[in-house]
GROMACS .gro file of C-alpha atoms in nm:
model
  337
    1UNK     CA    1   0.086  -0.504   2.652
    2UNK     CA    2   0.132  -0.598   2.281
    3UNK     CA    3   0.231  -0.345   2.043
    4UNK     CA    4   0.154  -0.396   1.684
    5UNK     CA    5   0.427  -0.247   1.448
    6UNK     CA    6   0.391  -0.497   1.153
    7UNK     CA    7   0.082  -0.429   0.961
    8UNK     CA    8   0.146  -0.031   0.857
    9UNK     CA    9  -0.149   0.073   0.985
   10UNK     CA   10  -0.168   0.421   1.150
   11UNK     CA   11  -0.217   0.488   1.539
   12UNK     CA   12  -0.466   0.691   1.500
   13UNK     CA   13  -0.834   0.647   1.517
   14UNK     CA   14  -1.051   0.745   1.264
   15UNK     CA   15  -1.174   1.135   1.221
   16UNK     CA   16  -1.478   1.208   1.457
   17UNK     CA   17  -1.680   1.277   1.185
   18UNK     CA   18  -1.614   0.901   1.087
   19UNK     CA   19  -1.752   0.770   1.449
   20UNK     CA   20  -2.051   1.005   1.452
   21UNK     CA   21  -2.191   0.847   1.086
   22UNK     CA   22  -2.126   0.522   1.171
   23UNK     CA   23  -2.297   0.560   1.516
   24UNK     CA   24  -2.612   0.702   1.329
   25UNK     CA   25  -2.595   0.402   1.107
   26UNK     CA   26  -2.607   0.150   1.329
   27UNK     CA   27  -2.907   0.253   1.466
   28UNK     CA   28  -3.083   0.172   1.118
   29UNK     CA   29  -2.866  -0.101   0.993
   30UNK     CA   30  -3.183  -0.336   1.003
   31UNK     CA   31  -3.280  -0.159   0.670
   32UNK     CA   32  -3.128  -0.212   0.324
   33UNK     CA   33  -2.992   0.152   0.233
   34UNK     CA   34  -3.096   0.344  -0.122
   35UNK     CA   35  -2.848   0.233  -0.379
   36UNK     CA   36  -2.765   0.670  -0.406
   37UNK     CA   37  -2.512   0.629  -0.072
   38UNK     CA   38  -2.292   0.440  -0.300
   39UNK     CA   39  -2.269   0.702  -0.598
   40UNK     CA   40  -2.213   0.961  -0.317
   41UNK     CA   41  -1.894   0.731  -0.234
   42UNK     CA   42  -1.792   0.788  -0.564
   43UNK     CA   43  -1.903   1.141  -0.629
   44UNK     CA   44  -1.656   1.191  -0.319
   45UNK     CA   45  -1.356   1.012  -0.421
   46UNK     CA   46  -1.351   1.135  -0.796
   47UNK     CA   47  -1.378   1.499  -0.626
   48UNK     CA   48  -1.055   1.396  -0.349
   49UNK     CA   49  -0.882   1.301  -0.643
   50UNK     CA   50  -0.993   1.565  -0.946
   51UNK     CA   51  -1.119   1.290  -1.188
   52UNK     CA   52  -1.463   1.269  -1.326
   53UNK     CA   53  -1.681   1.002  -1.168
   54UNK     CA   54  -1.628   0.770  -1.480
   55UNK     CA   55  -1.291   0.764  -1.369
   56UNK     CA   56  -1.366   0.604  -1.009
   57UNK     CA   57  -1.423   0.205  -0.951
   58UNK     CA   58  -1.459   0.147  -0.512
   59UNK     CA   59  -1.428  -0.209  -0.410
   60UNK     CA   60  -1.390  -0.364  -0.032
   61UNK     CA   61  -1.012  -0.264   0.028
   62UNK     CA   62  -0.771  -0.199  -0.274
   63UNK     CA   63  -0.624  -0.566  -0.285
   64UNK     CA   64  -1.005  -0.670  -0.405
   65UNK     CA   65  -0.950  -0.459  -0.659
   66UNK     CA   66  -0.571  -0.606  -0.772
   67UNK     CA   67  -0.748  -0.956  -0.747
   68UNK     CA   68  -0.997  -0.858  -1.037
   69UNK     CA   69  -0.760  -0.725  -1.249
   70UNK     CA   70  -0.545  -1.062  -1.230
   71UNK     CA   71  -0.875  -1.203  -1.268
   72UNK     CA   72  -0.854  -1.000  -1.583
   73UNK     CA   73  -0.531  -1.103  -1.718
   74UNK     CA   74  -0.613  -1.503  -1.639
   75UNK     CA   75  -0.935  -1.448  -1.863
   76UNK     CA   76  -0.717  -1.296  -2.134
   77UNK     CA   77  -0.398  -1.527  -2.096
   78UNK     CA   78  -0.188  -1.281  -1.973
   79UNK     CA   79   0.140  -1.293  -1.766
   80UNK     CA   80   0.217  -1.017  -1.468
   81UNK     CA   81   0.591  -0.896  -1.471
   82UNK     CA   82   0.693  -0.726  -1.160
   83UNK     CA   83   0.997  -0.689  -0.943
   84UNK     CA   84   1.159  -0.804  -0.603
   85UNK     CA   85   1.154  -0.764  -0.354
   86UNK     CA   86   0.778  -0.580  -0.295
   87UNK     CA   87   0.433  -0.708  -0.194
   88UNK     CA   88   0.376  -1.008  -0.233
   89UNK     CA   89   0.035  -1.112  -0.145
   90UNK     CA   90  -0.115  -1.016  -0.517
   91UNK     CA   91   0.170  -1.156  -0.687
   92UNK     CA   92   0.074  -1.475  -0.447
   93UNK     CA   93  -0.295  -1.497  -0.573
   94UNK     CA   94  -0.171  -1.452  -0.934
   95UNK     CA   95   0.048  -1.792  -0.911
   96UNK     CA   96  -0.335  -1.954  -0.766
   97UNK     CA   97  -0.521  -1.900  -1.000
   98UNK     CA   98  -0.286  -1.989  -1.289
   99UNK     CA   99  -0.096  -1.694  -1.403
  100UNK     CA  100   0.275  -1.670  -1.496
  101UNK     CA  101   0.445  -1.394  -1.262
  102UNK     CA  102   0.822  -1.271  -1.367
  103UNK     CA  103   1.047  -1.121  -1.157
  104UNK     CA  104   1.334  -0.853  -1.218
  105UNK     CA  105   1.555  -0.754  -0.961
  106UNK     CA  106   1.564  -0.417  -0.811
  107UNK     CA  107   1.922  -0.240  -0.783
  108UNK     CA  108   2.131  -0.218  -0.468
  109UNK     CA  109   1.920   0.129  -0.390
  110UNK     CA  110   1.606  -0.056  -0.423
  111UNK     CA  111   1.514   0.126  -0.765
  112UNK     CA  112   1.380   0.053  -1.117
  113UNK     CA  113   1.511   0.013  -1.434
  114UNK     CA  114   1.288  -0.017  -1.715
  115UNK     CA  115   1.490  -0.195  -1.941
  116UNK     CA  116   1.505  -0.417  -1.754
  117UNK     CA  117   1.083  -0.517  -1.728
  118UNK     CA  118   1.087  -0.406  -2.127
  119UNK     CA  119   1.314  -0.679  -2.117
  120UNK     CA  120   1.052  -0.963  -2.053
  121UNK     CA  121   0.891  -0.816  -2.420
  122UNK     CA  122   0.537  -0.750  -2.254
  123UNK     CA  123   0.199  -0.750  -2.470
  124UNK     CA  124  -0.136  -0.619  -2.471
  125UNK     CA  125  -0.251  -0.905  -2.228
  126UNK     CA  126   0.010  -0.867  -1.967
  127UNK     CA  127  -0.014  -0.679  -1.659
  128UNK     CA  128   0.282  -0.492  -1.521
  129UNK     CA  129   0.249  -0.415  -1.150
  130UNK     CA  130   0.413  -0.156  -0.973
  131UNK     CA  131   0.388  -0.035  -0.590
  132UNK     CA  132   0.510   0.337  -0.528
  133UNK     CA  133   0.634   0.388  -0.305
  134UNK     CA  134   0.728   0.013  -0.287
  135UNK     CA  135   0.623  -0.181   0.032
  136UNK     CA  136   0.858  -0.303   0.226
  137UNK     CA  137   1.141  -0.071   0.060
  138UNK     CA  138   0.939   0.255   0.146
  139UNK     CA  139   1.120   0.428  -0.173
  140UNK     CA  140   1.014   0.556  -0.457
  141UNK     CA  141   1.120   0.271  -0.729
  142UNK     CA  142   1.040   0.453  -1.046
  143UNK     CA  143   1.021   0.819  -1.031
  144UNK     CA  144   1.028   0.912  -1.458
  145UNK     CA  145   0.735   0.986  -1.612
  146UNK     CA  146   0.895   0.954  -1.946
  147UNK     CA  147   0.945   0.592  -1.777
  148UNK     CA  148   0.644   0.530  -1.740
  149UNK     CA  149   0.513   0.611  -2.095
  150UNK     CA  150   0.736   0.361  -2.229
  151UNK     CA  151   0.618   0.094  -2.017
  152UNK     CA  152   0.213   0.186  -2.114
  153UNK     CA  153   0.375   0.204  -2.476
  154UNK     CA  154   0.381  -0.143  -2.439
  155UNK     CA  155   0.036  -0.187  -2.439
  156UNK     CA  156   0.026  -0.425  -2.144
  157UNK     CA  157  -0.203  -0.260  -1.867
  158UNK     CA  158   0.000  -0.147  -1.595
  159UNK     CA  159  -0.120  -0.163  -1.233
  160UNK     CA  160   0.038   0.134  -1.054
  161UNK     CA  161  -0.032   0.077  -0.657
  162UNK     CA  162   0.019   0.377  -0.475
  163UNK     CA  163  -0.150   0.308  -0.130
  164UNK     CA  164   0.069   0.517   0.064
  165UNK     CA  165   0.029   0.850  -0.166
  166UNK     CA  166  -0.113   1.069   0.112
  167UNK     CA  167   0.265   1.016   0.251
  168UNK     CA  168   0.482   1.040  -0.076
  169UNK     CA  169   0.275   1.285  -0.238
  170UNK     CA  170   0.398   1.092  -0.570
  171UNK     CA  171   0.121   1.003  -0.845
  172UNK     CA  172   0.131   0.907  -1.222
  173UNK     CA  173  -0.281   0.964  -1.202
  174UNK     CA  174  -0.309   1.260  -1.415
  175UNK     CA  175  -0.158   0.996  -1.710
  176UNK     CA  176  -0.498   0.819  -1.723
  177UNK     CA  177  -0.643   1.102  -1.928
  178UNK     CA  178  -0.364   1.007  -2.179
  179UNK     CA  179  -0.406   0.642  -2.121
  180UNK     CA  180  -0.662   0.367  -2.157
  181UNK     CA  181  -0.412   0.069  -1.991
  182UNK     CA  182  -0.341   0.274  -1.664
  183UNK     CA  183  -0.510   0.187  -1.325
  184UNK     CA  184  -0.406   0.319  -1.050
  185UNK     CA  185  -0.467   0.144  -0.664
  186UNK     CA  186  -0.523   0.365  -0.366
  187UNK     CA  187  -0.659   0.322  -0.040
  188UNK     CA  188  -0.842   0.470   0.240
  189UNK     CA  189  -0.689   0.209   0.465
  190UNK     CA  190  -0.348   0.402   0.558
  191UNK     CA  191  -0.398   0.809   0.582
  192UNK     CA  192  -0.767   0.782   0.656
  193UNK     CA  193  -0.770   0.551   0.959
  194UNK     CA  194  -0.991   0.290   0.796
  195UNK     CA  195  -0.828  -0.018   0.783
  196UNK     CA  196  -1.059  -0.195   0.970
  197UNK     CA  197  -1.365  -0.110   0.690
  198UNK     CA  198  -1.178  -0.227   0.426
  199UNK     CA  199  -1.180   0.018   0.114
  200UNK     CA  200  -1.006   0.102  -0.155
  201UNK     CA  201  -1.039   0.278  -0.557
  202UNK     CA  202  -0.892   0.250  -0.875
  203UNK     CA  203  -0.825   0.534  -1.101
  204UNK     CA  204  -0.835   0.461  -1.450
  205UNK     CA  205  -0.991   0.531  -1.790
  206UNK     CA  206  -1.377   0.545  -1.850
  207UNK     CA  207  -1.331   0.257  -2.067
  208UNK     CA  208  -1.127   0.044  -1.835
  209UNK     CA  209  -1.349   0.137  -1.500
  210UNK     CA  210  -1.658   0.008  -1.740
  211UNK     CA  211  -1.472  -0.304  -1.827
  212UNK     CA  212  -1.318  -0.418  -1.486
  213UNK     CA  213  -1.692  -0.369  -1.330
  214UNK     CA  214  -1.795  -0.684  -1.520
  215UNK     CA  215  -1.556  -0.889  -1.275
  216UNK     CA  216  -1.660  -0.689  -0.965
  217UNK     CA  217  -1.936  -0.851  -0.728
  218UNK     CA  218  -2.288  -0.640  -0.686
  219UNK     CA  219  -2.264  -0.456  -0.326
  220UNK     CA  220  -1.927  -0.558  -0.245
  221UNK     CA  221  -1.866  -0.292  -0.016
  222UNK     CA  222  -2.062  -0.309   0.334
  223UNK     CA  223  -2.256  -0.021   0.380
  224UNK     CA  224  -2.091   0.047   0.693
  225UNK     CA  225  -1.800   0.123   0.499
  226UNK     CA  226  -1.926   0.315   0.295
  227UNK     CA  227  -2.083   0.527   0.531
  228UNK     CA  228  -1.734   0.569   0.683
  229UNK     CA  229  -1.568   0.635   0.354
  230UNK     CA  230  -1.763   0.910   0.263
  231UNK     CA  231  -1.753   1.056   0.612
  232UNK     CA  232  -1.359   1.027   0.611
  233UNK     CA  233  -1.329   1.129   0.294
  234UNK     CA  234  -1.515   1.530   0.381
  235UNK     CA  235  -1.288   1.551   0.671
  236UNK     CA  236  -0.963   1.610   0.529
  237UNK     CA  237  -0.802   1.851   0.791
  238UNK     CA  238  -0.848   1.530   0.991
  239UNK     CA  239  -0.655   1.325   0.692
  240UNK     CA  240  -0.389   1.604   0.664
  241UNK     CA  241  -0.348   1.602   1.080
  242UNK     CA  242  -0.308   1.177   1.076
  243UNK     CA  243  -0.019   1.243   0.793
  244UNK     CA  244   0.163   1.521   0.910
  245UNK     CA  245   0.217   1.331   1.223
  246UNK     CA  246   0.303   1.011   1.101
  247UNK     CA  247   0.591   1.202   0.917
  248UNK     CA  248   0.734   1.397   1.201
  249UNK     CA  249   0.725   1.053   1.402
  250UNK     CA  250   0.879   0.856   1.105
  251UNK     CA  251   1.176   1.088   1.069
  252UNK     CA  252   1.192   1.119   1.475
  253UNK     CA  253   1.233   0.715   1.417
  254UNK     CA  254   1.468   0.755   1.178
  255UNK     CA  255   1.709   0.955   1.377
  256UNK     CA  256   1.716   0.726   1.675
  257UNK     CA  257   1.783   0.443   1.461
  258UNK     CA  258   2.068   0.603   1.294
  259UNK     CA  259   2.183   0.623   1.650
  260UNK     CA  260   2.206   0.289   1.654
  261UNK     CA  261   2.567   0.159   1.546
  262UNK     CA  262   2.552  -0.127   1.341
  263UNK     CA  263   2.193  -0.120   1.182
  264UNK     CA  264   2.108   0.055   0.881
  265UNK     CA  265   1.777   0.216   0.823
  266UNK     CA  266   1.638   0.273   0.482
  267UNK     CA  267   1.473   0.627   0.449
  268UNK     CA  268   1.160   0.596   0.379
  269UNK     CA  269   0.820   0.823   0.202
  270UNK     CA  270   0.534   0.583   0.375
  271UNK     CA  271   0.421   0.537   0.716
  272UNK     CA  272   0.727   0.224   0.801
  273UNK     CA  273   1.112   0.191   0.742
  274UNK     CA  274   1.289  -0.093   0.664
  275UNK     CA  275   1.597  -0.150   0.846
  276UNK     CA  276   1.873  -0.356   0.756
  277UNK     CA  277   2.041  -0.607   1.048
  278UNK     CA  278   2.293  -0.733   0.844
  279UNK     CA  279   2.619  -0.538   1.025
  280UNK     CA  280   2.590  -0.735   1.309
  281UNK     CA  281   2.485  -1.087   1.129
  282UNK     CA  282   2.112  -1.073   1.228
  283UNK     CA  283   1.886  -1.236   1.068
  284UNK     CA  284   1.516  -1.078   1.048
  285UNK     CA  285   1.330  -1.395   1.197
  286UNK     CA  286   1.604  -1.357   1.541
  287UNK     CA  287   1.535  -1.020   1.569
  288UNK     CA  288   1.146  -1.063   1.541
  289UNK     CA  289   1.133  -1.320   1.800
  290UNK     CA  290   1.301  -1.138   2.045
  291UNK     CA  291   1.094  -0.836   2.004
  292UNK     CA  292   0.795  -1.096   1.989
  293UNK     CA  293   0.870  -1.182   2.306
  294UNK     CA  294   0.894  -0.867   2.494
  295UNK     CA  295   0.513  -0.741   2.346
  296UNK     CA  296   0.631  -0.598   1.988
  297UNK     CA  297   0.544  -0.716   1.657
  298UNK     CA  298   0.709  -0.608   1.283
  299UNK     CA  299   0.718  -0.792   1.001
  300UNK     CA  300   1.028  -0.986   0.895
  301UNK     CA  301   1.125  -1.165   0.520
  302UNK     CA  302   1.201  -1.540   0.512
  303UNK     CA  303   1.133  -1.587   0.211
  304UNK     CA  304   1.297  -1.311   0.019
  305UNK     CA  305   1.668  -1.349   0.006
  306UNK     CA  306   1.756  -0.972  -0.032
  307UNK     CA  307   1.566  -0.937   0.314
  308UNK     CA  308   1.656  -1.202   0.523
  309UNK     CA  309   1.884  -0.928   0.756
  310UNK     CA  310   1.581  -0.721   0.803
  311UNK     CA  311   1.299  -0.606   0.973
  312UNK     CA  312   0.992  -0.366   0.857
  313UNK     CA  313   0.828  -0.133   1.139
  314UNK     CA  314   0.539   0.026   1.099
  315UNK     CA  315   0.516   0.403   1.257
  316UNK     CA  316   0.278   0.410   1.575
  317UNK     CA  317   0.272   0.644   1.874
  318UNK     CA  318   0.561   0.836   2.033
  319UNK     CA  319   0.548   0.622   2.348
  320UNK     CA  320   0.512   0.275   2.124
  321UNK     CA  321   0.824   0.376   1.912
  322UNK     CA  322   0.978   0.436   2.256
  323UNK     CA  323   0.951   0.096   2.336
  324UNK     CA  324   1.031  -0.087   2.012
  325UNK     CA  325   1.365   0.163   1.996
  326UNK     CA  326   1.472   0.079   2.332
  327UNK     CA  327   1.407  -0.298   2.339
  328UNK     CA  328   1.617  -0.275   1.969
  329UNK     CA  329   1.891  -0.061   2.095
  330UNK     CA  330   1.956  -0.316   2.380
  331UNK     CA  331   1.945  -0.627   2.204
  332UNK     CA  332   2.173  -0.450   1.938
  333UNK     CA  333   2.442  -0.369   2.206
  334UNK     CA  334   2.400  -0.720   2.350
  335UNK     CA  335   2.500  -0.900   2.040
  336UNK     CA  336   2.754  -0.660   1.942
  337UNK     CA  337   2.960  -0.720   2.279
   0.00000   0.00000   0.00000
């Protein structure tokens, strides 16, 4: 039996409500649907998230929706400034097609300083991108909204990824009535159970929503996905059920690792924890394979030096964290004699 821990997804299948719409839709999916069921995707996320539709731009998973803004900034000649370690596959793209990315460091408890970005002197064109809570840290890497002004005082649009908010509870969104170089990235990926459909949003000014629709694609979304969406999205109980019990399995996690001697576990606000190896001399990539090899998969960092002693894990079911907990526990006590 394999059991995948490495791609933060949740264990859970989607709400009922989800199945039951999709199910309908199948039966018709011969025909071309009326253009309304997309607005109603809308309509349903700017009411989740108390914006007004203006406010609301839906693409097929939130990293489409990263890609057109760096799409954006290459237009414009702009740079991205970000930090390390977080996720990398945008940053990845970016250096693709063209664009300069710059790195600061994060601190030894994984947070941000501003002065440090403000720094790097960024302009109108730039794009600073932050993920919070950050991916693979799990923290919360700027927490000041007085912080945050002064990096949209700026004036370079700042991309503020917060994919795992249904876990953190932590949101700058209520600062894109005050600004028009604010977007902010969620998903319904994570809490919602609908990784496998692929969408995401962006919450940002009228103005900005209007202007990053000219580099979106016309029906980008499959209309199976939508369908989902807006069937996940009007059962929240279901949302709020998939969330609380992520949490009370993450800390349960938590305290068996810390039972551990000689690994350190980073506390965490998503649905994963990063845990550090480097005690007992581990490298990430050892550890990996030998949980590869007995059915488990994380996610390991080989090419981020500040990771290189650790492992991510995503959150699954009680009897899946069973297994990756024992399997760890033994190899741990193994190599420590």
């Amino acid at each position: 039996m394999t059991i995948r821990l490495n791609l933060n997804e949740v264990p859970y299948p989607p709400s009922p409500k989800v199945i039951d719409e999709v199910t309908k839709f199948i039966k018709v999916c011969n025909r071309y649907p009326p253009s309304s069921i997309y607005k109603r995707l809308k309509e349903s996320i700017a009411i989740y998230n108390d914006v007004r539709y203006g406010n609301v731009l839906v693409d097929s998973g939130a990293t489409n929706i990263l890609h057109m803004i760096l799409v954006r900034a290459k237009k414009l000649g702009g740079r991205v400034i970000t930090y390390r370690p977080t996720f990398p596959y945008p940053l990845e793209y970016a250096k693709n097609i063209g664009i300069q990315v710059l790195y600061v460091d994060l601190d030894r408890e994984f947070r941000l300083h501003i002065e440090d970005l403000l720094q790097l002197d960024p302009k109108e064109n730039d794009v600073i991108m932050i993920v919070n809570p950050n991916n693979p840290t799990g923290n919360i890497v700027l927490g000041s909204v007085s912080h945050m002004r002064e990096l949209l005082n700026s004036g370079a649009l700042v991309i503020h990824d917060e994919v795992y908010f249904e876990f953190s509870g932590f949101t700058f969104k209520d600062l894109i009535k005050d600004y028009d170089n604010l977007v902010i990235v969620r998903s319904l990926s994570k809490a919602f159970a609908l990784a496998g459909f692929r969408v995401g949003y962006a919450l940002a000014s009228e103005e900005l929503v209007s202007e990053l629709r000219n580099y979106q694609q016309y029906y980008s979304i499959p209309t199976v996905s939508v369908v989902a969406a807006i069937a996940a999205l009007s059962d929240l109980d279901y949302m709020r059920f998939i969330v609380s019990n992520v949490i009370k399995e993450r800390e349960w996690v938590l305290n068996r690792l810390n039972e551990i001697k000689g690994i350190s576990p980073y506390r965490s606000l998503t649905n994963f924890i990063l845990i550090s190896l480097k005690d007992i001399g581990v490298k990430g990539e050892e550890m990996f394979n030998y949980l590869k090899q007995n059915g488990v998969y994380v996610t390991y960092y080989p090419h981020e030096p500040r990771l290189t002693y650790c492992i991510r894990v995503s959150i699954g079911l009680r009897e899946e964290n069973e297994v990756f907990i024992k399997l760890l526990k033994s190899h741990v006590s193994r190599l420590r004699g």
